[in-house]
mmCIF file of C-alpha atoms in Angstrom:
data_model
loop_
_atom_site.group_PDB
_atom_site.id
_atom_site.type_symbol
_atom_site.label_atom_id
_atom_site.label_comp_id
_atom_site.label_asym_id
_atom_site.label_seq_id
_atom_site.Cartn_x
_atom_site.Cartn_y
_atom_site.Cartn_z
ATOM 1 C CA ILE A 6 151.954 235.945 28.422
ATOM 2 C CA TYR A 7 149.776 232.869 28.894
ATOM 3 C CA ILE A 8 149.509 231.267 32.340
ATOM 4 C CA ASP A 9 147.522 228.367 33.753
ATOM 5 C CA PRO A 10 147.433 228.928 37.541
ATOM 6 C CA PRO A 11 145.841 226.576 40.114
ATOM 7 C CA TYR A 12 142.057 226.724 39.957
ATOM 8 C CA ASN A 13 141.618 226.368 43.738
ATOM 9 C CA THR A 14 138.925 223.695 43.561
ATOM 10 C CA GLY A 15 139.433 222.683 47.184
ATOM 11 C CA ASN A 16 140.603 219.187 46.166
ATOM 12 C CA LYS A 17 144.228 219.607 47.283
ATOM 13 C CA ASP A 18 145.200 221.115 43.950
ATOM 14 C CA PHE A 19 146.386 224.429 45.415
ATOM 15 C CA LYS A 20 149.319 224.720 47.794
ATOM 16 C CA TYR A 21 149.989 227.934 49.744
ATOM 17 C CA ASN A 22 152.814 228.379 52.271
ATOM 18 C CA ASP A 23 153.654 224.652 52.158
ATOM 19 C CA SER A 24 150.124 223.487 52.952
ATOM 20 C CA PHE A 25 147.161 222.558 50.782
ATOM 21 C CA VAL A 26 144.078 224.770 50.926
ATOM 22 C CA ASP A 27 140.787 222.849 51.089
ATOM 23 C CA LYS A 28 137.146 223.878 50.830
ATOM 24 C CA GLU A 29 136.789 224.239 54.601
ATOM 25 C CA ASP A 30 139.465 226.924 54.836
ATOM 26 C CA SER A 31 137.668 230.199 55.624
ATOM 27 C CA PHE A 32 140.569 232.106 54.012
ATOM 28 C CA ARG A 33 140.590 229.934 50.913
ATOM 29 C CA HIS A 34 139.913 232.753 48.442
ATOM 30 C CA SER A 35 142.104 235.265 50.292
ATOM 31 C CA LYS A 36 145.096 232.923 50.187
ATOM 32 C CA TRP A 37 144.585 232.305 46.489
ATOM 33 C CA LEU A 38 144.400 236.051 45.801
ATOM 34 C CA SER A 39 147.600 236.664 47.784
ATOM 35 C CA PHE A 40 149.302 233.910 45.833
ATOM 36 C CA MET A 41 148.135 235.322 42.483
ATOM 37 C CA ALA A 42 148.709 239.013 43.244
ATOM 38 C CA LYS A 43 152.478 238.544 43.617
ATOM 39 C CA ARG A 44 152.733 236.632 40.355
ATOM 40 C CA LEU A 45 150.510 238.969 38.344
ATOM 41 C CA LYS A 46 152.484 242.006 39.464
ATOM 42 C CA LEU A 47 155.662 240.287 38.276
ATOM 43 C CA ALA A 48 153.957 239.396 35.002
ATOM 44 C CA LYS A 49 152.888 243.000 34.491
ATOM 45 C CA ASN A 50 156.502 244.146 34.826
ATOM 46 C CA LEU A 51 157.504 241.707 32.081
ATOM 47 C CA LEU A 52 154.943 243.001 29.581
ATOM 48 C CA THR A 53 155.902 245.650 27.031
ATOM 49 C CA GLU A 54 153.646 248.586 26.142
ATOM 50 C CA ASP A 55 151.902 246.435 23.538
ATOM 51 C CA GLY A 56 151.730 243.376 25.817
ATOM 52 C CA VAL A 57 148.729 241.220 26.660
ATOM 53 C CA ILE A 58 148.115 238.436 29.206
ATOM 54 C CA PHE A 59 145.825 235.390 29.062
ATOM 55 C CA ILE A 60 144.903 233.476 32.219
ATOM 56 C CA SER A 61 143.107 230.129 32.215
ATOM 57 C CA ILE A 62 140.586 229.789 35.053
ATOM 58 C CA ASP A 63 137.282 228.149 35.970
ATOM 59 C CA ASP A 64 134.252 229.143 38.074
ATOM 60 C CA ASN A 65 136.013 228.623 41.418
ATOM 61 C CA GLU A 66 138.082 231.820 41.153
ATOM 62 C CA GLN A 67 137.000 233.500 37.930
ATOM 63 C CA ALA A 68 135.112 236.335 39.659
ATOM 64 C CA GLN A 69 137.945 236.979 42.108
ATOM 65 C CA LEU A 70 140.524 236.879 39.329
ATOM 66 C CA LYS A 71 138.659 239.503 37.311
ATOM 67 C CA LEU A 72 138.603 241.920 40.279
ATOM 68 C CA LEU A 73 142.268 241.305 41.034
ATOM 69 C CA CYS A 74 143.227 241.960 37.409
ATOM 70 C CA ASP A 75 141.076 245.104 37.392
ATOM 71 C CA GLU A 76 143.249 246.395 40.218
ATOM 72 C CA ILE A 77 146.620 245.315 38.807
ATOM 73 C CA PHE A 78 146.122 245.909 35.064
ATOM 74 C CA ASN A 79 143.323 248.538 35.287
ATOM 75 C CA GLU A 80 139.758 247.607 34.393
ATOM 76 C CA LYS A 81 139.839 249.753 31.220
ATOM 77 C CA ASN A 82 142.449 247.321 29.864
ATOM 78 C CA PHE A 83 140.098 244.326 30.155
ATOM 79 C CA ILE A 84 139.569 242.618 26.773
ATOM 80 C CA ALA A 85 137.228 239.691 27.495
ATOM 81 C CA ASN A 86 136.569 236.490 29.373
ATOM 82 C CA PHE A 87 136.896 234.034 26.516
ATOM 83 C CA ILE A 88 134.830 230.890 26.973
ATOM 84 C CA TRP A 89 136.526 227.635 25.990
ATOM 85 C CA LYS A 90 134.293 224.597 25.551
ATOM 86 C CA LYS A 91 136.736 221.971 26.763
ATOM 87 C CA ARG A 92 134.579 218.870 26.383
ATOM 88 C CA THR A 93 131.266 217.686 24.952
ATOM 89 C CA THR A 94 129.757 216.327 28.182
ATOM 90 C CA GLY A 95 130.281 217.046 31.874
ATOM 91 C CA GLY A 96 133.008 215.296 33.827
ATOM 92 C CA HIS A 97 133.102 213.533 37.172
ATOM 93 C CA ASP A 98 133.314 216.889 38.977
ATOM 94 C CA SER A 99 129.802 217.780 37.807
ATOM 95 C CA LYS A 100 126.896 217.582 40.243
ATOM 96 C CA ASP A 101 123.763 219.575 39.452
ATOM 97 C CA VAL A 102 125.121 221.119 36.241
ATOM 98 C CA ASN A 103 127.399 219.502 33.672
ATOM 99 C CA THR A 104 130.228 222.027 33.357
ATOM 100 C CA THR A 105 131.764 221.765 29.901
ATOM 101 C CA HIS A 106 133.681 225.042 29.735
ATOM 102 C CA GLU A 107 136.451 227.132 31.277
ATOM 103 C CA TYR A 108 137.531 230.749 30.827
ATOM 104 C CA ILE A 109 140.570 232.553 29.519
ATOM 105 C CA THR A 110 140.657 236.020 31.098
ATOM 106 C CA CYS A 111 142.423 238.542 28.880
ATOM 107 C CA PHE A 112 143.903 241.951 29.758
ATOM 108 C CA CYS A 113 146.160 244.245 27.759
ATOM 109 C CA ILE A 114 148.750 246.523 29.319
ATOM 110 C CA ASN A 115 147.700 249.609 27.363
ATOM 111 C CA SER A 116 144.147 250.352 26.187
ATOM 112 C CA SER A 117 145.453 252.412 23.252
ATOM 113 C CA ILE A 118 146.436 249.189 21.448
ATOM 114 C CA ARG A 119 143.106 247.463 22.092
ATOM 115 C CA GLY A 120 142.225 247.596 18.387
ATOM 116 C CA ASP A 121 145.468 245.875 17.382
ATOM 117 C CA ILE A 122 144.926 243.149 19.968
ATOM 118 C CA LEU A 123 141.378 242.496 18.762
ATOM 119 C CA GLN A 124 142.723 242.055 15.243
ATOM 120 C CA LEU A 125 145.227 239.527 16.542
ATOM 121 C CA LEU A 126 142.617 237.641 18.549
ATOM 122 C CA ASP A 127 140.471 237.465 15.452
ATOM 123 C CA SER A 128 139.737 233.851 14.615
ATOM 124 C CA GLY A 129 141.355 232.775 11.369
ATOM 125 C CA LYS A 130 138.119 230.922 10.628
ATOM 126 C CA GLU A 131 136.120 234.161 10.730
ATOM 127 C CA TYR A 132 138.624 236.331 8.856
ATOM 128 C CA PRO A 133 140.884 233.945 6.907
ATOM 129 C CA GLU A 134 142.463 236.480 4.497
ATOM 130 C CA PHE A 135 145.152 239.042 5.221
ATOM 131 C CA ASP A 136 145.606 242.479 3.627
ATOM 132 C CA PRO A 137 149.262 243.588 3.914
ATOM 133 C CA ILE A 138 148.433 247.154 2.845
ATOM 134 C CA ASN A 139 145.948 247.687 5.696
ATOM 135 C CA ASN A 140 147.785 245.254 7.999
ATOM 136 C CA LYS A 141 144.488 243.560 8.895
ATOM 137 C CA SER A 142 142.824 240.193 8.445
ATOM 138 C CA PHE A 143 139.537 240.201 6.529
ATOM 139 C CA LYS A 144 136.810 238.102 4.945
ATOM 140 C CA TRP A 145 134.876 238.479 1.710
ATOM 141 C CA ASP A 146 131.209 239.422 2.125
ATOM 142 C CA SER A 147 128.468 240.135 -0.392
ATOM 143 C CA LEU A 148 128.160 243.674 -1.706
ATOM 144 C CA TRP A 149 124.482 243.156 -2.475
ATOM 145 C CA THR A 150 121.610 243.316 -0.016
ATOM 146 C CA VAL A 151 117.861 243.913 0.140
ATOM 147 C CA SER A 152 116.257 247.033 1.602
ATOM 148 C CA HIS A 153 112.652 247.894 2.475
ATOM 149 C CA GLY A 154 112.592 250.599 -0.166
ATOM 150 C CA TYR A 155 114.288 251.390 -3.443
ATOM 151 C CA THR A 156 117.574 253.328 -3.187
ATOM 152 C CA LYS A 157 118.515 254.842 -6.517
ATOM 153 C CA ASN A 158 122.066 255.789 -5.534
ATOM 154 C CA CYS A 159 122.771 252.160 -4.604
ATOM 155 C CA ASP A 160 121.456 250.702 -7.874
ATOM 156 C CA TYR A 161 124.130 250.944 -10.586
ATOM 157 C CA PRO A 162 125.972 248.506 -12.875
ATOM 158 C CA ILE A 163 129.323 246.950 -11.972
ATOM 159 C CA LEU A 164 131.389 245.657 -14.860
ATOM 160 C CA ALA A 165 132.300 241.927 -14.705
ATOM 161 C CA PRO A 166 135.534 240.554 -16.260
ATOM 162 C CA ASP A 167 133.656 239.457 -19.412
ATOM 163 C CA GLY A 168 132.097 242.897 -19.872
ATOM 164 C CA THR A 169 128.696 241.991 -18.363
ATOM 165 C CA GLU A 170 126.963 244.761 -16.417
ATOM 166 C CA VAL A 171 126.084 243.309 -13.014
ATOM 167 C CA PHE A 172 123.197 244.829 -11.022
ATOM 168 C CA PRO A 173 122.405 244.000 -7.379
ATOM 169 C CA TYR A 174 119.230 242.064 -8.231
ATOM 170 C CA MET A 175 121.309 239.772 -10.466
ATOM 171 C CA CYS A 176 123.430 238.751 -7.458
ATOM 172 C CA HIS A 177 120.544 238.317 -5.062
ATOM 173 C CA GLY A 178 118.142 236.234 -7.119
ATOM 174 C CA LYS A 179 115.000 236.192 -9.228
ATOM 175 C CA GLY A 180 111.986 238.327 -8.402
ATOM 176 C CA VAL A 181 113.916 241.061 -6.629
ATOM 177 C CA GLU A 182 114.203 243.107 -9.821
ATOM 178 C CA VAL A 183 110.417 243.407 -10.036
ATOM 179 C CA ASN A 184 110.093 244.471 -6.407
ATOM 180 C CA GLY A 185 112.820 247.070 -6.885
ATOM 181 C CA ILE A 186 114.335 246.526 -3.438
ATOM 182 C CA ALA A 187 117.733 245.035 -4.305
ATOM 183 C CA ARG A 188 120.682 247.387 -3.782
ATOM 184 C CA TRP A 189 124.430 247.490 -3.272
ATOM 185 C CA PHE A 190 125.746 248.181 0.234
ATOM 186 C CA TRP A 191 127.776 251.044 -1.195
ATOM 187 C CA SER A 192 126.546 254.256 -2.741
ATOM 188 C CA PHE A 193 127.856 255.016 -6.232
ATOM 189 C CA GLU A 194 130.313 257.562 -4.760
ATOM 190 C CA THR A 195 131.719 254.945 -2.342
ATOM 191 C CA TYR A 196 131.971 252.446 -5.193
ATOM 192 C CA GLN A 197 133.991 254.904 -7.289
ATOM 193 C CA LYS A 198 136.479 255.338 -4.435
ATOM 194 C CA ASN A 199 136.808 251.645 -3.550
ATOM 195 C CA ASN A 200 135.945 249.647 -6.673
ATOM 196 C CA LYS A 201 139.506 248.299 -7.015
ATOM 197 C CA THR A 202 139.166 246.460 -3.681
ATOM 198 C CA LEU A 203 136.172 244.396 -4.850
ATOM 199 C CA LYS A 204 136.197 240.762 -5.927
ATOM 200 C CA ILE A 205 133.924 239.667 -8.779
ATOM 201 C CA SER A 206 133.489 235.891 -9.028
ATOM 202 C CA GLU A 207 131.359 233.614 -11.157
ATOM 203 C CA VAL A 208 129.153 231.372 -9.001
ATOM 204 C CA LYS A 209 126.793 228.911 -10.720
ATOM 205 C CA ASN A 210 126.972 230.846 -13.989
ATOM 206 C CA LYS A 211 126.169 234.148 -12.252
ATOM 207 C CA TRP A 212 128.473 237.018 -11.398
ATOM 208 C CA LYS A 213 128.731 237.864 -7.684
ATOM 209 C CA VAL A 214 130.372 240.965 -6.218
ATOM 210 C CA TYR A 215 132.146 240.850 -2.843
ATOM 211 C CA LYS A 216 133.669 243.484 -0.570
ATOM 212 C CA LYS A 217 136.322 243.171 2.120
ATOM 213 C CA VAL A 218 135.155 243.186 5.742
ATOM 214 C CA PHE A 219 138.095 243.775 8.060
ATOM 215 C CA SER A 220 138.519 242.404 11.567
ATOM 216 C CA GLY A 221 137.660 244.780 14.377
ATOM 217 C CA LYS A 222 135.072 246.481 12.198
ATOM 218 C CA GLY A 223 131.404 245.589 11.951
ATOM 219 C CA THR A 224 130.831 242.157 13.509
ATOM 220 C CA PRO A 225 132.905 241.780 16.700
ATOM 221 C CA ILE A 226 135.048 238.737 17.348
ATOM 222 C CA GLN A 227 133.441 235.848 19.208
ATOM 223 C CA SER A 228 134.193 235.232 22.881
ATOM 224 C CA ARG A 229 133.284 231.539 22.633
ATOM 225 C CA ILE A 230 135.981 229.100 21.509
ATOM 226 C CA SER A 231 134.683 225.692 20.427
ATOM 227 C CA LYS A 232 136.284 222.335 21.178
ATOM 228 C CA ASN A 233 136.068 221.526 17.459
ATOM 229 C CA GLU A 234 138.216 224.551 16.623
ATOM 230 C CA ILE A 235 141.109 224.089 19.041
ATOM 231 C CA GLY A 236 140.537 220.820 20.869
ATOM 232 C CA GLY A 237 139.607 220.007 24.448
ATOM 233 C CA THR A 238 141.027 218.325 27.541
ATOM 234 C CA SER A 239 141.426 214.979 25.756
ATOM 235 C CA GLU A 240 143.640 216.652 23.129
ATOM 236 C CA GLY A 241 145.700 218.222 25.921
ATOM 237 C CA LYS A 242 146.405 214.790 27.400
ATOM 238 C CA SER A 243 147.370 213.468 23.955
ATOM 239 C CA ASN A 244 149.768 216.385 23.460
ATOM 240 C CA LEU A 245 151.368 215.682 26.846
ATOM 241 C CA LYS A 246 151.794 211.955 26.124
ATOM 242 C CA GLU A 247 153.556 212.787 22.864
ATOM 243 C CA LEU A 248 155.996 215.029 24.718
ATOM 244 C CA PHE A 249 156.703 212.655 27.635
ATOM 245 C CA ASN A 250 156.863 209.182 26.118
ATOM 246 C CA ASN A 251 153.210 208.289 26.691
ATOM 247 C CA ASN A 252 153.223 209.476 30.326
ATOM 248 C CA ILE A 253 150.851 211.949 32.002
ATOM 249 C CA VAL A 254 153.314 213.907 34.144
ATOM 250 C CA PHE A 255 150.743 216.390 35.471
ATOM 251 C CA GLU A 256 146.981 216.746 35.539
ATOM 252 C CA ASN A 257 144.712 218.894 33.377
ATOM 253 C CA PRO A 258 147.094 219.813 30.536
ATOM 254 C CA LYS A 259 145.852 222.354 28.004
ATOM 255 C CA PRO A 260 145.882 221.522 24.281
ATOM 256 C CA VAL A 261 148.656 223.185 22.306
ATOM 257 C CA LYS A 262 146.065 224.695 19.943
ATOM 258 C CA LEU A 263 144.487 226.640 22.818
ATOM 259 C CA VAL A 264 147.668 228.666 23.247
ATOM 260 C CA GLN A 265 148.228 228.859 19.484
ATOM 261 C CA HIS A 266 144.722 230.286 19.078
ATOM 262 C CA PHE A 267 145.791 233.370 21.012
ATOM 263 C CA LEU A 268 149.493 233.667 20.272
ATOM 264 C CA ASN A 269 150.140 232.400 16.759
ATOM 265 C CA ARG A 270 148.474 235.038 14.580
ATOM 266 C CA LYS A 271 149.196 236.248 11.036
ATOM 267 C CA GLN A 272 150.282 239.802 11.867
ATOM 268 C CA LYS A 273 153.898 238.922 12.598
ATOM 269 C CA ASN A 274 155.031 242.554 12.466
ATOM 270 C CA LEU A 275 153.119 243.336 15.666
ATOM 271 C CA SER A 276 155.173 242.371 18.694
ATOM 272 C CA PHE A 277 152.548 240.072 20.201
#
């Protein structure tokens, strides 16, 4: 589920019980929470055991929303507050600080599937490949590295397609061989078990060895979503004009790519 509820800015953009709630209303936040609680409870009932919800919000109610979702969905099911940079410079609503971002609060319905959800949220830019055997997205990363001391068990030849024996110093660069500090990430025993998963490519007349790094393992996914990656508020308005014959039928539309970023992932066999 993805929802874009009223942000409760106090500028007559939030209506509760047939009346607008402004900044002077001492029950402004309470009314918004009452409004949201009913809808989030309904949303929870619609989610399956592998369900997840995304809620767009800004600073006006972000803190209150997080506490409300902790109560309804359970705080252990919190995934992240993703930060979406919606524009390059601040808008007319900015005063002391140019606010260029909003949040997408994310909760799952069941913490046992957290790992699967993180794989799905994985940015295609970070992990562009997909391994159908492991059912995970991945990226290629260098098998060679440099350590502070020589590691004999991580210094062995790997056979290239043309029969060349490739050592870690040959991948890293000149001078490392003399220092004796180049090594593979894997021990020889690990290499023997996983050598068929490696990629050996020729780069600038030198053989390079790469290993698979799967999503959800090692480097975590990023919580920040850039405007360049999925678009900003201007793209949202363009999308809306295309749908409604060049008319803006409501304010603050979200770009289609923002929703696609979360919902349109490669792992189609997972019901998300």
